[in-house]
Short mmCIF file of C-alpha atoms in Angstrom, two decimals:
data_model
loop_
_atom_site.label_atom_id
_atom_site.label_comp_id
_atom_site.label_asym_id
_atom_site.label_seq_id
_atom_site.Cartn_x
_atom_site.Cartn_y
_atom_site.Cartn_z
CA MET A 1 -53.99 23.07 -5.32
CA ASN A 2 -54.03 22.44 -1.59
CA ALA A 3 -55.11 18.88 -2.15
CA SER A 4 -52.20 18.20 -4.51
CA LYS A 5 -49.69 19.42 -1.89
CA VAL A 6 -51.21 17.14 0.72
CA LEU A 7 -51.16 14.25 -1.74
CA ALA A 8 -47.50 14.96 -2.57
CA ALA A 9 -46.59 15.15 1.08
CA ALA A 10 -48.35 11.86 1.78
CA ALA A 11 -46.49 10.17 -1.12
CA LEU A 12 -43.11 11.46 0.08
CA SER A 13 -43.82 10.33 3.66
CA LEU A 14 -44.72 6.84 2.37
CA LEU A 15 -41.49 6.62 0.46
CA ALA A 16 -39.47 7.80 3.48
CA ALA A 17 -41.19 5.24 5.71
CA ALA A 18 -40.58 2.41 3.27
CA GLY A 19 -36.92 3.43 2.84
CA ALA A 20 -36.07 3.75 6.53
CA HIS A 21 -35.56 0.51 8.41
CA ALA A 22 -33.38 -0.40 11.31
CA GLU A 23 -30.80 -3.16 11.40
CA THR A 24 -31.01 -5.85 14.01
CA TYR A 25 -28.10 -6.55 16.32
CA GLU A 26 -26.87 -10.11 15.96
CA GLY A 27 -24.52 -9.94 18.98
CA VAL A 28 -20.88 -10.94 19.24
CA LEU A 29 -19.99 -14.02 17.30
CA THR A 30 -18.62 -16.88 19.39
CA VAL A 31 -15.63 -18.89 18.22
CA ASN A 32 -15.76 -22.56 18.73
CA SER A 33 -12.13 -23.73 18.50
CA GLY A 34 -10.90 -27.20 19.07
CA VAL A 35 -7.40 -25.97 20.21
CA SER A 36 -6.60 -25.00 23.77
CA ARG A 37 -4.61 -21.88 24.75
CA ALA A 38 -1.67 -24.03 25.79
CA GLU A 39 -1.45 -25.52 22.28
CA VAL A 40 -1.76 -22.14 20.56
CA ALA A 41 0.85 -20.30 22.75
CA PRO A 42 3.96 -22.00 21.16
CA GLN A 43 2.61 -21.38 17.71
CA ALA A 44 2.13 -17.66 18.53
CA VAL A 45 5.72 -17.46 19.85
CA ALA A 46 7.11 -19.14 16.71
CA ALA A 47 5.10 -16.76 14.42
CA ALA A 48 6.30 -13.73 16.31
CA ARG A 49 9.97 -14.77 15.98
CA ALA A 50 9.62 -15.55 12.30
CA GLY A 51 9.01 -11.89 11.44
CA ASN A 52 6.69 -10.53 8.77
CA GLU A 53 6.77 -13.01 5.94
CA TYR A 54 4.65 -10.66 3.82
CA SER A 55 7.03 -7.67 4.01
CA ASP A 56 9.31 -6.50 1.22
CA GLY A 57 13.10 -6.71 1.17
CA ALA A 58 13.52 -3.53 3.21
CA ALA A 59 13.57 -5.41 6.47
CA ALA A 60 15.77 -8.19 5.11
CA GLY A 61 19.03 -6.31 5.75
CA ALA A 62 21.99 -6.09 3.42
CA GLN A 63 21.65 -8.09 0.25
CA ALA A 64 24.62 -9.57 -1.64
CA PHE A 65 25.23 -7.92 -5.03
CA THR A 66 27.74 -8.79 -7.68
CA SER A 67 28.22 -6.12 -10.42
CA THR A 68 29.09 -6.92 -13.98
CA ALA A 69 30.19 -3.34 -14.83
CA ASP A 70 33.84 -2.26 -14.93
CA ARG A 71 34.80 0.05 -12.07
CA ALA A 72 36.92 2.38 -14.27
CA THR A 73 34.05 2.82 -16.79
CA ILE A 74 31.56 3.72 -14.06
CA GLN A 75 34.00 6.16 -12.50
CA ALA A 76 34.67 7.81 -15.92
CA GLU A 77 30.93 8.22 -16.53
CA ALA A 78 30.50 9.72 -13.05
CA VAL A 79 33.29 12.25 -13.59
CA ALA A 80 31.87 13.26 -16.99
CA LYS A 81 28.40 13.74 -15.52
CA ALA A 82 29.78 15.80 -12.62
CA HIS A 83 31.54 18.11 -15.03
CA ASP A 84 28.55 18.53 -17.34
CA PRO A 85 27.01 21.98 -16.51
CA LEU A 86 23.65 20.96 -18.10
CA ALA A 87 23.23 17.60 -16.33
CA SER A 88 20.97 18.96 -13.66
CA LEU A 89 18.47 20.40 -16.15
CA ASP A 90 15.17 18.54 -16.08
CA ARG A 91 13.00 19.15 -19.12
CA ARG A 92 9.83 18.64 -17.08
CA ALA A 93 10.62 21.92 -15.21
CA PHE A 94 10.15 23.99 -18.39
CA TYR A 95 7.17 25.06 -20.45
CA ARG A 96 5.91 22.25 -22.75
CA ASP A 97 8.69 19.96 -21.38
CA GLU A 98 11.31 21.53 -23.52
CA VAL A 99 14.59 23.00 -22.33
CA PRO A 100 15.08 26.47 -23.94
CA GLN A 101 17.94 26.99 -26.33
CA ALA A 102 19.55 29.46 -24.00
CA TYR A 103 20.14 26.67 -21.48
CA LYS A 104 21.43 24.14 -24.01
CA LYS A 105 24.46 26.21 -24.82
CA PRO A 106 26.61 26.86 -21.76
CA SER A 107 27.47 30.56 -21.39
CA VAL A 108 30.76 29.68 -19.72
CA SER A 109 33.39 27.94 -21.74
CA PHE A 110 35.29 25.28 -19.83
CA THR A 111 38.12 25.13 -22.33
CA ARG A 112 41.11 27.45 -22.19
CA GLN A 113 41.66 29.78 -25.13
CA ALA A 114 44.85 31.52 -25.96
CA GLY A 115 44.68 35.20 -25.18
CA LEU A 116 45.73 37.48 -28.00
#
């Protein structure tokens, strides 16, 4: 029993020794460029003034937009949506993504009824 423990420990130590190795340091890579600093400086200034050419339209400022919708139609839809008491209900806020029937029928009537 004691010999099997020693043998197992020796096997584990051999595996650990084989798995552990150190990396060698290659040093800092040297760049061999054929362009001088004086030639690169104007290119750097031009690139800095050009801005980020990989950015999205957020930095582009105001964009021109021409709408094809009628202004009166959009205004009528906005007024109808503003007066709808159930417009702010989001079905994702309820159990099983369904708005309960109690919310679908407004408890307040927005039409005037003649008093008897």
